[in-house]
CSV table of C-alpha atoms in Angstrom, one decimal:
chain,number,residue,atom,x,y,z
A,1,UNK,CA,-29.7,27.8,94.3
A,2,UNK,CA,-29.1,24.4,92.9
A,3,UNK,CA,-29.9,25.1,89.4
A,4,UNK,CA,-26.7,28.0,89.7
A,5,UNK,CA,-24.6,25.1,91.1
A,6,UNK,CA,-25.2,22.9,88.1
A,7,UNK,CA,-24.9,25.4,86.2
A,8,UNK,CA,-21.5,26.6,87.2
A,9,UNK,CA,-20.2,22.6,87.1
A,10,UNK,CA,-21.2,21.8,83.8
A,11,UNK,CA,-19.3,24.8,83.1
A,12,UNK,CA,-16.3,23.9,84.9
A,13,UNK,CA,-16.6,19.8,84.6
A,14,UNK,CA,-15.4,19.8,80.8
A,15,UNK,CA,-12.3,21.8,81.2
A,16,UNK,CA,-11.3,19.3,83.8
A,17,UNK,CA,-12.2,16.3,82.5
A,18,UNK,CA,-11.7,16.3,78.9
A,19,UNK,CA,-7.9,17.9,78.3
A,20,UNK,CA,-7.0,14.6,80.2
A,21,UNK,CA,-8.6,12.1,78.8
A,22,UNK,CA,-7.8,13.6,75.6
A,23,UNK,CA,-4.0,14.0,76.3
A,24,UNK,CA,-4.1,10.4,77.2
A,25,UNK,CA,-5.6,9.6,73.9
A,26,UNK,CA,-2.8,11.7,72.3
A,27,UNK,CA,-0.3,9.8,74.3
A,28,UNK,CA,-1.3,6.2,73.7
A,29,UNK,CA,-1.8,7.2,69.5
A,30,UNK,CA,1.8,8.3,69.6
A,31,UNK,CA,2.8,5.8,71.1
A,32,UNK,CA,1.4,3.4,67.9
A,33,UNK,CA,-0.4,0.8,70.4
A,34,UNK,CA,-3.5,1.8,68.5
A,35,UNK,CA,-4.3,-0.5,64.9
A,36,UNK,CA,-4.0,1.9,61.8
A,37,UNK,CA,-8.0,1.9,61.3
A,38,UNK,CA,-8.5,3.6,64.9
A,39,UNK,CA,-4.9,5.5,64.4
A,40,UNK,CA,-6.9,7.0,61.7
A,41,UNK,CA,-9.9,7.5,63.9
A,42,UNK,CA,-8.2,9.6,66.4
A,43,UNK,CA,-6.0,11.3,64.0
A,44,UNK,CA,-9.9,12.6,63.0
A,45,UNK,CA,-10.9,13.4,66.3
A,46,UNK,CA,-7.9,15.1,66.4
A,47,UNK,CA,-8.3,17.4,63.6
A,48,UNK,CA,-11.8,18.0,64.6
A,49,UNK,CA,-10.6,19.0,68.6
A,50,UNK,CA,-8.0,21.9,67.1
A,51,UNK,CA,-10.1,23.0,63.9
């Protein structure tokens, strides 16, 4: 019973958790309070997250 819980929340967990932590990444690079080495760092992580 409590293996099928984990199971279904580490299924669920990452759909919750990452699109918002990764639009808030998005939002603060676009904003330019980033320096251009880690602009360039999550222009990367970025193009890895949609390709």
């Amino acid at each position: 019973m409590s293996s099928t819980q984990n199971f279904s929340l580490d299924r669920i967990l990452p759909f919750v958790y990452f699109p918002s932590s990764y639009t808030f990444l998005c939002h603060i690079y676009f904003q330019g309070h980033f320096t251009p080495k880690l602009n360039l760092f999550i222009q990367t992580l970025i193009f890895f997250k949609i390709f």
